[in-house]
Short mmCIF file of C-alpha atoms (C1' of nucleotides) in Angstrom, two decimals:
data_model
loop_
_atom_site.label_atom_id
_atom_site.label_comp_id
_atom_site.label_asym_id
_atom_site.label_seq_id
_atom_site.Cartn_x
_atom_site.Cartn_y
_atom_site.Cartn_z
CA MET V 130 -13.88 34.28 -31.49
CA LEU V 131 -10.97 33.03 -33.29
CA VAL V 132 -11.86 29.18 -33.09
CA ARG V 133 -15.23 29.83 -33.88
CA LEU V 134 -14.25 31.86 -36.97
CA GLY V 135 -11.78 29.54 -38.74
CA PHE V 136 -13.66 26.61 -37.52
CA ARG V 137 -15.98 26.06 -40.36
CA SER V 138 -13.97 26.48 -42.96
CA LEU V 139 -11.24 24.29 -41.51
CA LEU V 140 -13.66 21.55 -40.97
CA PHE V 141 -14.36 21.81 -44.90
CA THR V 142 -10.70 21.16 -45.52
CA LYS V 143 -10.73 18.36 -43.78
CA LEU V 144 -13.15 16.65 -45.81
CA HIS V 145 -11.89 17.19 -48.52
CA ILE V 146 -8.57 16.25 -47.35
CA ARG V 147 -9.97 12.85 -45.84
CA PHE V 148 -10.55 11.67 -49.41
CA PHE V 149 -6.89 11.26 -50.10
CA CYS V 150 -5.40 10.53 -46.85
CA SER V 151 -6.21 7.15 -44.67
CA SER V 152 -5.26 7.57 -40.91
CA GLN V 153 -5.83 5.07 -38.23
CA LEU V 154 -7.05 5.99 -34.73
CA HIS V 155 -4.00 5.62 -32.09
CA PRO V 156 -4.59 4.70 -29.36
CA MET V 157 -4.73 7.34 -26.49
CA ALA V 158 -1.10 8.39 -26.42
CA SER V 159 -0.41 11.16 -23.29
CA LEU V 160 1.88 13.78 -23.78
CA PRO V 161 5.58 12.50 -22.69
CA GLU V 162 7.16 13.58 -19.18
CA LEU V 163 10.52 15.80 -18.76
CA GLU V 164 12.99 13.81 -18.70
CA PRO V 165 16.84 14.52 -18.03
CA SER V 166 18.61 15.23 -21.41
CA ASN V 167 21.56 17.66 -21.98
CA ASP V 168 21.37 17.61 -25.17
CA ALA V 169 17.62 18.94 -24.72
CA ASP V 170 18.60 21.02 -22.33
CA LEU V 171 21.76 22.96 -24.59
CA ILE V 172 19.33 23.13 -27.40
CA SER V 173 16.65 25.08 -25.05
CA GLN V 174 19.23 27.23 -23.78
CA LEU V 175 20.61 27.80 -27.10
CA LEU V 176 16.74 28.84 -28.04
CA LEU V 177 16.20 30.85 -25.09
CA GLN V 178 19.22 32.76 -25.72
CA HIS V 179 19.14 33.90 -29.09
CA HIS V 180 16.73 36.47 -30.52
CA ASN V 181 16.65 34.54 -33.76
CA PRO V 182 17.26 31.07 -33.37
CA PHE V 183 17.45 29.75 -37.06
CA HIS V 184 20.72 31.87 -37.23
CA SER V 185 22.41 30.38 -34.62
CA MET V 186 20.89 26.49 -34.36
CA GLU V 187 22.44 24.78 -37.22
CA SER V 188 26.00 25.44 -36.48
CA SER V 189 25.40 25.14 -32.93
CA LEU V 190 23.88 21.89 -33.35
CA GLN V 191 27.17 20.75 -35.28
CA LEU V 192 29.70 22.29 -33.26
CA HIS V 193 28.10 20.00 -30.04
CA GLY V 194 27.54 17.02 -32.45
CA ILE V 195 24.03 16.87 -31.94
CA SER V 196 21.78 15.30 -34.31
CA LEU V 197 18.03 16.06 -34.12
CA THR V 198 16.03 12.85 -33.15
CA PRO V 199 12.12 12.53 -32.06
CA PHE V 200 12.83 11.92 -28.18
CA LEU V 201 14.96 15.09 -28.25
CA ILE V 202 12.37 17.39 -30.14
CA HIS V 203 9.77 16.25 -27.42
CA GLN V 204 12.49 17.03 -24.74
CA THR V 205 13.21 20.10 -25.82
CA PHE V 206 9.36 21.57 -26.48
CA LEU V 207 8.88 20.20 -22.89
CA ARG V 208 11.61 22.55 -21.78
CA LEU V 209 10.24 25.25 -24.22
CA LYS V 210 6.81 24.84 -22.23
CA HIS V 211 6.94 28.68 -21.04
CA SER V 212 8.21 30.18 -24.22
CA SER V 213 5.42 29.46 -27.09
CA LYS V 214 6.85 32.13 -29.87
CA ILE V 215 10.21 29.81 -29.70
CA ALA V 216 8.92 26.68 -29.69
CA LEU V 217 6.97 27.61 -32.99
CA SER V 218 9.76 29.24 -34.46
CA PHE V 219 11.67 25.74 -33.28
CA PHE V 220 9.13 23.65 -35.11
CA HIS V 221 9.39 25.52 -37.81
CA TYR V 222 12.99 24.90 -38.19
CA SER V 223 12.99 21.33 -37.31
CA LEU V 224 10.12 21.12 -39.84
CA ASN V 225 12.48 22.22 -42.76
CA CYS V 226 15.04 19.29 -41.79
CA PRO V 227 15.45 16.88 -43.95
CA HIS V 228 15.04 13.32 -42.42
CA LEU V 229 13.30 14.15 -39.74
CA HIS V 230 9.92 13.25 -39.21
CA LEU V 231 8.15 15.47 -36.97
CA ASP V 232 5.19 12.80 -35.24
CA THR V 233 2.24 13.31 -33.30
CA THR V 234 3.49 13.56 -30.01
CA ALA V 235 5.71 16.66 -31.54
CA PHE V 236 2.72 18.16 -32.62
CA ASN V 237 0.46 17.30 -29.53
CA LEU V 238 3.63 19.28 -27.56
CA LEU V 239 3.20 22.21 -29.69
CA ILE V 240 -0.20 22.19 -29.38
CA ASP V 241 -0.23 22.50 -25.93
CA ASN V 242 1.97 24.89 -25.92
CA LEU V 243 0.09 27.09 -28.24
CA CYS V 244 -3.47 26.45 -26.63
CA LYS V 245 -1.76 27.20 -23.06
CA VAL V 246 -1.36 31.15 -23.91
CA ARG V 247 -4.57 30.83 -26.08
CA GLN V 248 -2.99 30.61 -29.37
CA PHE V 249 -6.24 28.66 -30.25
CA ASP V 250 -6.07 29.57 -34.03
CA VAL V 251 -2.80 28.71 -34.31
CA ALA V 252 -3.00 25.41 -32.64
CA TRP V 253 -6.00 24.74 -35.36
CA GLN V 254 -3.72 25.68 -38.18
CA LEU V 255 -1.26 22.88 -36.81
CA ILE V 256 -3.83 20.52 -36.64
CA ILE V 257 -4.54 21.14 -40.72
CA GLN V 258 -1.10 20.75 -41.11
CA MET V 259 -0.66 17.39 -39.41
CA ASP V 260 -3.86 15.81 -41.94
CA GLN V 261 -1.23 17.46 -44.90
CA LYS V 262 1.65 15.69 -43.85
CA SER V 263 -0.26 12.58 -43.00
CA VAL V 264 0.56 13.06 -39.48
CA LYS V 265 -1.84 11.25 -37.21
CA THR V 266 -4.52 13.40 -35.18
CA ASN V 267 -5.61 11.42 -32.18
CA PHE V 268 -7.97 12.05 -29.43
CA THR V 269 -4.96 13.61 -27.39
CA THR V 270 -4.59 16.04 -29.71
CA PHE V 271 -8.44 16.96 -29.55
CA TYR V 272 -8.13 16.35 -25.30
CA LEU V 273 -5.47 18.74 -25.38
CA LEU V 274 -7.53 21.48 -27.02
CA ILE V 275 -10.43 21.25 -25.37
CA ARG V 276 -8.82 21.37 -21.79
CA ARG V 277 -7.10 24.62 -22.38
CA LEU V 278 -10.38 25.72 -24.19
CA ILE V 279 -12.10 24.97 -20.92
CA SER V 280 -9.02 26.19 -18.78
CA ALA V 281 -10.13 29.71 -20.73
CA GLY V 282 -13.12 29.60 -19.55
CA LEU V 283 -14.23 29.09 -23.79
CA THR V 284 -17.02 25.92 -22.68
CA ARG V 285 -18.38 26.65 -26.11
CA GLN V 286 -15.84 26.08 -28.05
CA ALA V 287 -14.66 23.18 -26.51
CA ILE V 288 -18.02 21.31 -26.26
CA ARG V 289 -18.28 22.52 -30.16
CA THR V 290 -14.98 20.59 -30.74
CA PHE V 291 -15.93 17.68 -28.99
CA SER V 292 -18.66 17.08 -31.04
CA GLU V 293 -17.30 17.33 -34.64
CA MET V 294 -14.04 16.12 -33.80
CA HIS V 295 -15.06 12.18 -35.01
CA VAL V 296 -14.51 13.93 -38.56
CA PHE V 297 -11.06 14.02 -37.72
CA LEU V 298 -10.82 10.66 -35.85
CA ASP V 299 -11.16 7.82 -38.19
CA GLU V 300 -12.33 4.70 -38.30
CA GLN V 301 -14.85 5.49 -35.42
CA SER V 302 -18.78 6.52 -35.88
CA GLU V 303 -19.67 9.63 -34.21
CA ASP V 304 -21.58 7.31 -31.69
CA GLN V 305 -18.79 5.53 -30.38
CA VAL V 306 -16.86 8.83 -29.95
CA TRP V 307 -19.33 10.21 -27.86
CA LYS V 308 -19.56 6.99 -25.69
CA ASP V 309 -15.62 6.69 -25.31
CA TYR V 310 -14.88 9.86 -24.77
CA PHE V 311 -17.89 12.06 -23.51
CA TYR V 312 -16.56 11.30 -20.10
CA TYR V 313 -13.23 13.46 -20.75
CA LEU V 314 -15.73 16.43 -21.94
CA LEU V 315 -17.67 16.11 -18.55
CA ASP V 316 -14.95 15.84 -16.22
CA THR V 317 -12.42 18.29 -17.35
CA LEU V 318 -15.98 20.59 -17.76
CA CYS V 319 -16.30 20.06 -13.46
CA LYS V 320 -13.20 19.86 -12.63
CA TYR V 321 -12.90 23.37 -13.96
CA GLY V 322 -15.88 24.59 -12.05
CA TYR V 323 -18.27 24.68 -14.83
CA VAL V 324 -20.99 22.36 -13.61
CA LYS V 325 -23.38 24.05 -14.66
CA VAL V 326 -22.15 23.51 -18.52
CA ALA V 327 -21.40 20.29 -17.85
CA THR V 328 -25.52 19.46 -16.93
CA GLU V 329 -26.52 21.36 -19.44
CA VAL V 330 -24.70 18.97 -21.91
CA PHE V 331 -25.43 15.82 -20.00
CA ASN V 332 -29.15 16.16 -19.94
CA LYS V 333 -29.07 17.46 -23.71
CA GLU V 334 -26.78 14.42 -24.80
CA LYS V 335 -27.93 11.32 -22.59
CA TRP V 336 -30.10 10.10 -24.95
CA ARG V 337 -27.20 8.89 -26.92
CA LEU V 338 -24.95 7.67 -23.93
CA GLU V 339 -24.89 4.80 -21.94
CA LEU V 340 -26.18 6.05 -18.49
CA ASN V 341 -23.82 4.64 -15.82
CA CYS V 342 -22.62 5.50 -12.06
CA LYS V 343 -19.14 6.87 -13.38
CA LEU V 344 -21.03 9.70 -15.04
CA TYR V 345 -23.17 10.61 -12.46
CA THR V 346 -20.21 10.58 -10.09
CA ILE V 347 -18.41 12.43 -12.21
CA LEU V 348 -21.25 15.12 -12.32
CA ILE V 349 -21.68 14.50 -8.47
CA TYR V 350 -18.01 15.76 -7.98
CA GLY V 351 -18.76 18.78 -10.25
CA TRP V 352 -21.60 19.86 -8.02
CA CYS V 353 -19.40 19.27 -4.65
CA LYS V 354 -17.03 21.11 -5.98
CA VAL V 355 -18.81 24.36 -6.56
CA LYS V 356 -20.08 23.61 -2.88
CA ASN V 357 -23.38 23.25 -4.46
CA ILE V 358 -24.42 20.13 -2.02
CA GLU V 359 -28.10 20.70 -2.65
CA MET V 360 -27.58 19.66 -6.73
CA ALA V 361 -24.80 16.89 -5.78
CA ARG V 362 -27.77 15.33 -3.42
CA ARG V 363 -30.35 15.84 -6.37
CA PHE V 364 -27.93 14.12 -8.80
CA PHE V 365 -27.29 11.55 -6.35
CA GLY V 366 -31.21 10.67 -5.77
CA GLU V 367 -31.07 10.71 -10.11
CA LEU V 368 -28.69 8.19 -10.28
CA LEU V 369 -31.04 5.87 -7.96
CA ASP V 370 -34.33 6.66 -9.83
CA LYS V 371 -32.90 5.21 -12.89
CA GLY V 372 -31.92 2.09 -10.95
CA ILE V 373 -28.28 2.57 -10.78
CA ASP V 374 -26.59 1.21 -7.77
CA PRO V 375 -23.83 3.52 -6.73
CA ASN V 376 -20.60 2.28 -5.75
CA VAL V 377 -18.18 3.74 -2.82
CA VAL V 378 -16.68 6.24 -5.27
CA SER V 379 -20.37 7.81 -5.63
CA TYR V 380 -20.40 7.77 -1.67
CA ASN V 381 -17.09 9.55 -1.36
CA VAL V 382 -17.12 12.21 -3.30
CA LEU V 383 -20.69 13.39 -1.68
CA LEU V 384 -18.65 12.77 1.52
CA ASN V 385 -16.04 15.03 0.23
CA GLY V 386 -18.21 17.41 -0.55
CA ILE V 387 -20.24 17.48 2.98
CA CYS V 388 -16.88 17.52 4.33
CA ARG V 389 -14.95 20.27 3.11
CA ARG V 390 -18.64 22.53 2.58
CA ALA V 391 -18.09 24.90 5.04
CA SER V 392 -15.30 26.75 7.00
CA LEU V 393 -15.21 24.67 10.31
CA HIS V 394 -14.11 27.40 12.30
CA PRO V 395 -17.21 27.81 14.77
CA ASN V 396 -17.97 24.28 16.65
CA GLY V 397 -21.18 24.46 15.93
CA ARG V 398 -20.76 23.78 11.93
CA PHE V 399 -18.01 20.92 12.68
CA ASP V 400 -21.02 19.15 14.29
CA LYS V 401 -23.37 19.41 11.93
CA VAL V 402 -21.15 18.21 9.32
CA ILE V 403 -19.62 15.37 11.21
CA ARG V 404 -23.70 14.67 11.66
CA ASP V 405 -24.26 14.65 8.02
CA ALA V 406 -21.34 12.99 7.28
CA GLU V 407 -22.46 10.39 9.36
CA LYS V 408 -25.78 9.68 7.72
CA VAL V 409 -24.24 9.42 4.65
CA PHE V 410 -21.71 6.46 6.23
CA ASP V 411 -24.67 4.90 7.69
CA GLU V 412 -26.51 4.95 4.58
CA MET V 413 -23.36 3.54 2.16
CA CYS V 414 -23.52 0.51 5.47
CA GLU V 415 -27.59 0.12 4.51
CA ARG V 416 -27.14 -0.32 0.61
CA GLY V 417 -24.46 -2.86 1.74
CA VAL V 418 -21.67 -0.25 0.53
CA GLU V 419 -18.78 -0.93 2.90
CA PRO V 420 -16.92 2.31 3.82
CA ASP V 421 -13.25 2.21 2.33
CA VAL V 422 -9.67 3.81 3.23
CA THR V 423 -10.70 6.65 1.71
CA SER V 424 -14.34 7.08 2.93
CA TYR V 425 -12.11 7.06 6.63
CA SER V 426 -9.47 9.31 4.85
CA ILE V 427 -12.27 12.43 3.69
CA LEU V 428 -13.41 12.29 7.69
CA LEU V 429 -9.83 12.36 9.06
CA HIS V 430 -9.28 14.99 6.62
CA VAL V 431 -12.22 17.06 8.55
CA TYR V 432 -10.54 16.02 11.77
CA THR V 433 -7.48 17.56 10.86
CA ARG V 434 -9.01 20.80 10.06
CA ALA V 435 -10.99 21.20 12.84
CA HIS V 436 -7.54 20.75 15.38
CA LYS V 437 -8.85 17.73 16.60
CA PRO V 438 -6.19 15.10 17.48
CA GLU V 439 -8.14 13.05 19.94
CA LEU V 440 -11.16 12.79 17.52
CA SER V 441 -8.34 11.80 14.64
CA LEU V 442 -6.76 9.43 16.63
CA GLU V 443 -9.61 7.65 17.68
CA LYS V 444 -10.94 7.34 13.87
CA LEU V 445 -7.54 6.09 13.33
CA ARG V 446 -8.54 2.98 16.05
CA ILE V 447 -11.88 2.33 14.78
CA MET V 448 -10.77 2.15 11.15
CA ARG V 449 -7.68 -0.70 12.24
CA ARG V 450 -10.52 -2.59 13.94
CA LYS V 451 -12.73 -2.69 11.14
CA GLY V 452 -9.91 -4.37 9.29
CA ILE V 453 -9.27 -1.24 7.21
CA CYS V 454 -5.45 -0.60 6.80
CA PRO V 455 -4.31 3.03 6.79
CA ASN V 456 -2.24 4.04 4.03
CA ILE V 457 -0.28 7.41 3.21
CA VAL V 458 -2.98 9.32 2.48
CA THR V 459 -4.67 8.54 6.18
CA TYR V 460 -1.50 8.79 8.41
CA THR V 461 0.12 11.96 6.56
CA SER V 462 -3.91 13.58 7.31
CA VAL V 463 -3.42 12.42 10.86
CA ILE V 464 0.42 13.22 11.10
CA LYS V 465 -0.39 16.83 9.94
CA CYS V 466 -2.92 16.84 12.31
CA LEU V 467 -0.75 16.52 15.53
CA CYS V 468 1.59 18.24 13.81
CA SER V 469 -0.38 21.53 13.76
CA CYS V 470 -1.73 21.16 16.70
CA GLY V 471 2.09 21.37 18.49
CA ARG V 472 2.28 17.94 19.36
CA ILE V 473 5.19 16.89 17.23
CA GLU V 474 6.28 14.42 19.99
CA ASP V 475 3.13 12.06 19.04
CA ALA V 476 3.39 12.77 15.38
CA GLU V 477 7.12 11.22 15.48
CA LEU V 478 5.76 8.17 17.47
CA LEU V 479 2.52 7.59 14.88
CA LEU V 480 5.25 8.16 12.21
CA GLU V 481 7.40 5.43 13.58
CA GLN V 482 4.23 3.16 13.60
CA MET V 483 3.36 3.66 10.10
CA VAL V 484 7.07 2.44 8.66
CA SER V 485 6.65 -0.37 11.06
CA ASN V 486 3.05 -1.68 9.76
CA GLY V 487 4.98 -0.98 6.17
CA VAL V 488 3.61 1.92 4.85
CA THR V 489 6.95 4.29 3.53
CA PRO V 490 6.62 8.27 4.25
CA THR V 491 6.77 10.72 1.62
CA SER V 492 8.59 14.23 1.91
CA ALA V 493 5.04 15.13 2.16
CA THR V 494 4.75 13.47 5.75
CA TYR V 495 8.03 15.14 6.52
CA ASN V 496 6.86 18.37 5.14
CA CYS V 497 4.03 18.73 8.35
CA PHE V 498 7.08 18.57 10.75
CA PHE V 499 8.97 21.78 8.74
CA LYS V 500 5.51 23.46 8.76
CA GLU V 501 5.51 23.23 12.44
CA PHE V 502 9.12 23.90 13.01
CA LYS V 503 8.59 26.71 10.57
CA GLY V 504 5.71 27.72 12.95
CA ARG V 505 7.82 27.37 16.37
CA LYS V 506 10.57 29.32 14.27
CA ASP V 507 13.10 26.15 15.10
CA VAL V 508 15.48 26.35 12.81
CA ASP V 509 17.76 23.58 14.66
CA GLY V 510 14.50 21.49 14.65
CA ALA V 511 14.09 21.87 11.00
CA LEU V 512 17.56 21.37 10.07
CA ARG V 513 18.11 18.54 12.18
CA LEU V 514 15.76 16.58 10.14
CA TYR V 515 17.00 18.40 6.87
CA GLY V 516 19.99 16.95 7.72
CA LYS V 517 18.69 13.56 8.17
CA MET V 518 17.18 13.86 5.04
CA MET V 519 20.18 14.89 3.06
CA GLN V 520 22.49 12.08 4.37
CA GLY V 521 19.89 10.00 2.71
CA SER V 522 18.60 7.80 5.85
CA LEU V 523 14.98 8.88 4.82
CA CYS V 524 13.47 10.18 1.44
CA SER V 525 14.93 12.85 -0.28
CA PRO V 526 13.35 16.40 0.24
CA SER V 527 11.33 17.68 -2.19
CA VAL V 528 10.76 21.07 -4.29
CA SER V 529 8.64 21.85 -1.12
CA THR V 530 10.29 20.51 1.57
CA PHE V 531 12.87 23.69 -0.02
CA ASN V 532 10.29 26.29 -0.52
CA ILE V 533 9.19 25.63 3.33
CA LEU V 534 12.71 25.80 4.93
CA LEU V 535 13.76 28.53 2.95
CA GLY V 536 10.56 30.69 3.64
CA MET V 537 11.57 30.00 7.22
CA LEU V 538 15.16 31.31 7.10
CA LEU V 539 14.30 34.65 4.62
CA LYS V 540 11.58 35.41 7.33
CA LEU V 541 13.92 34.93 9.90
CA GLY V 542 16.32 36.77 8.07
CA ARG V 543 18.97 34.31 8.04
CA ILE V 544 20.36 34.62 4.84
CA GLY V 545 23.33 33.05 4.33
CA LEU V 546 21.48 29.74 5.53
CA ALA V 547 18.68 30.36 3.17
CA ARG V 548 21.42 30.33 0.36
CA ASP V 549 22.93 27.16 1.27
CA ILE V 550 20.22 25.47 1.33
CA TRP V 551 19.07 27.06 -2.43
CA ASP V 552 22.33 25.37 -3.35
CA ASP V 553 21.62 22.07 -1.44
CA MET V 554 18.42 22.35 -3.77
CA LYS V 555 20.13 23.18 -7.21
CA ASP V 556 22.60 20.26 -6.58
CA SER V 557 19.47 17.51 -6.10
CA GLY V 558 17.89 18.72 -9.02
CA ALA V 559 14.54 19.12 -7.39
CA GLY V 560 14.13 22.81 -7.74
CA PRO V 561 14.01 25.42 -8.10
CA ASP V 562 10.44 26.12 -9.30
CA LEU V 563 8.47 28.98 -9.34
CA ASP V 564 7.26 29.43 -6.26
CA SER V 565 11.27 28.92 -5.09
CA TYR V 566 11.72 31.94 -6.91
CA THR V 567 9.48 33.56 -5.64
CA LEU V 568 10.19 33.19 -2.16
CA LEU V 569 13.70 34.39 -2.69
CA ILE V 570 13.16 37.10 -4.71
CA HIS V 571 10.48 38.49 -2.20
CA GLY V 572 12.68 37.69 0.31
CA PHE V 573 15.10 39.47 -1.12
CA CYS V 574 13.15 42.65 -1.73
CA GLU V 575 11.75 42.40 1.98
CA LYS V 576 15.37 42.87 3.18
CA GLN V 577 16.14 45.88 0.18
CA LYS V 578 18.36 44.01 -1.44
CA TRP V 579 17.10 45.39 -5.06
CA LYS V 580 20.11 44.31 -6.93
CA THR V 581 20.19 40.28 -5.81
CA ALA V 582 16.52 40.49 -6.23
CA CYS V 583 16.83 41.60 -9.71
CA GLU V 584 19.39 38.65 -10.17
CA PHE V 585 17.39 35.95 -9.58
CA PHE V 586 14.32 37.57 -11.29
CA MET V 587 16.51 37.40 -14.55
CA GLU V 588 17.33 34.01 -13.75
CA MET V 589 14.36 32.84 -13.57
CA ILE V 590 12.90 34.16 -16.98
CA GLU V 591 16.00 32.70 -18.37
CA LYS V 592 15.09 29.41 -17.38
CA GLY V 593 11.29 29.94 -18.53
CA PHE V 594 9.43 30.81 -15.40
CA LEU V 595 6.76 33.27 -15.88
CA PRO V 596 6.91 35.45 -12.56
CA GLN V 597 3.92 36.18 -10.83
CA LYS V 598 2.40 39.82 -11.33
CA VAL V 599 2.87 40.73 -7.38
CA THR V 600 6.49 39.96 -7.77
CA PHE V 601 7.46 41.85 -11.09
CA GLU V 602 5.27 44.86 -9.10
CA THR V 603 7.21 44.47 -5.72
CA LEU V 604 10.72 44.79 -7.69
CA TYR V 605 9.40 47.41 -9.87
CA ARG V 606 8.23 49.71 -7.01
CA GLY V 607 11.67 49.07 -5.10
CA LEU V 608 13.74 49.80 -7.96
CA ILE V 609 12.26 52.65 -8.64
CA GLN V 610 12.00 53.86 -5.02
CA ALA V 611 15.49 53.12 -4.55
CA ASN V 612 16.23 55.21 -7.83
CA MET V 613 18.14 52.09 -9.58
CA LEU V 614 16.49 53.43 -12.90
CA ARG V 615 19.50 51.71 -14.81
CA THR V 616 18.95 48.26 -13.70
CA TRP V 617 15.20 48.76 -14.01
CA ARG V 618 15.74 49.66 -17.83
CA ARG V 619 17.66 46.56 -18.21
CA LEU V 620 15.30 44.34 -17.04
CA LYS V 621 12.67 46.08 -18.83
CA LYS V 622 14.46 45.30 -21.95
CA ARG V 623 14.94 41.74 -21.30
CA LEU V 624 11.41 41.41 -20.70
CA ASP V 625 10.34 43.17 -23.98
CA GLU V 626 12.71 40.34 -25.87
CA GLU V 627 10.46 37.85 -24.13
CA SER V 628 7.53 39.51 -24.92
CA ILE V 629 6.91 39.18 -21.27
CA THR V 630 4.13 41.83 -19.90
CA PHE V 631 2.42 42.02 -17.14
CA GLY V 632 -0.74 43.68 -18.09
CA SER V 633 -4.61 42.62 -17.53
CA GLU V 634 -4.99 40.62 -20.26
CA PHE V 635 -1.88 38.83 -18.98
CA GLU V 636 -3.68 37.21 -15.83
CA THR V 637 -5.89 34.95 -18.32
CA TYR V 638 -2.44 33.20 -18.95
CA HIS V 639 -2.05 32.01 -15.69
CA LEU V 640 -3.42 28.35 -16.34
CA LYS V 641 -4.25 26.09 -13.63
CA PRO V 642 -1.77 23.14 -13.61
CA TYR V 643 -2.56 19.56 -14.97
CA ARG V 644 -4.08 17.15 -12.38
CA ARG V 645 -1.20 14.22 -12.17
"C1'" DC I 65 -4.86 12.49 -17.54
"C1'" DT I 66 -12.23 7.93 -18.56
"C1'" DA I 67 -15.20 9.02 -11.45
"C1'" DG I 68 -12.75 9.61 -4.73
"C1'" DG I 69 -9.07 10.71 -0.21
"C1'" DG I 70 -3.49 13.20 1.30
"C1'" DT I 71 1.08 16.71 1.23
"C1'" DT I 72 3.67 22.01 -1.11
"C1'" DA I 73 3.60 27.97 -1.82
"C1'" DG I 74 2.79 33.10 -2.82
#
DNA sequence: CTAGGGTTAG
């Protein structure tokens, strides 16, 4: 709503500014990655700990001999991704530093940060500031806004932002902007499940687009995602009607839609899915489009979901015979199938085979084994594999590896071991993440160790993780029941300091993670 | 992060 109200006047402002500063369109620059930086760690810690960062920052930076650089600012913003309020005040602080130039990336990071907590109007103000300070806006600036708007369900505002952003992007005509960037809008709408809206825009704007296979594939993907295979097929038909040749990606998207449409548990359903999938396979071949590794991986995944290890192995043989090399995805799917059917030995054999074929397992591959160990409550088996990974002969464990282990140990009441793993994880630098904290805290709550649970809850907030509502509620109920009112009040105070609430409006803050 | 497949968790 705020965006809509503010939009006209902001656009107007921009039109005036345009006469005075000419900026060139940057090439598509994405946001930087989180990189290790002790200085950025320190700065973000300082900011998170202090109530009023302005006072302490200057002297603290001097004390530690840190001078702010663009890189440091980017990294600090990345570390403040859960605390938009603090990020904003750090932004104002840096803005007032002489010699320091806030670049497009810094603005983009902050804009993303603000949009994440739905501060779209503040984000808009920043875009205006960028112009006033001659910091170039680029497509990323708007794409961040658009994606966050979509993920917050504000699709109309997103489309509007898209269709009017050409005003901000100099040296590109409106038509060019549509042609270059419409994929992003369509794709993002579909990825977040707003395929109806996507279809609507697509139909409305068709006239100015160069219709191609990619655009249709995005829409087909969208309909498949909302499990509407009929519509997916209809768009597939439209693609054919236009005389466009579908490629292997278009077919794979449709195939995947068919394969993961229904629950496979009643066996009859499984047979129908396989029949439908094979029909698409045949159609593909008739059109001269050869199924590739992905096509086979999609089928293998269905077998895995249906717990059909024999079929899975059989298909693997067939694809090899056809000269298609299974890759890490293919192998992991089959290994998962074998593991989840209790055939660990067979899975190990396949693992060896895969390695000898030159495909390197990832931690995700080993996690299939860990999951089965967890199901069997086989702590020794899990620890043996874990030991090998920690020794460094295999790949190193990921956060998920640690999390599976933690989940298992906590469930079995092996608290001591769980804490050892927790320390390993911290040392390795792979974690902890939101899930690790959630698991651990829930584990301690289960054991009624409220105080320890509370300590970790505080720690996760310090680190900038936003606890889930359930975690908060479990802890709250526990503390009240155990009559630990003092601990509760201390916790509540901390939450208030961080402006963290768990009211109903907060649920909308839980956004889907980026696609990588 | 201008189209597709697998692996994690509560």
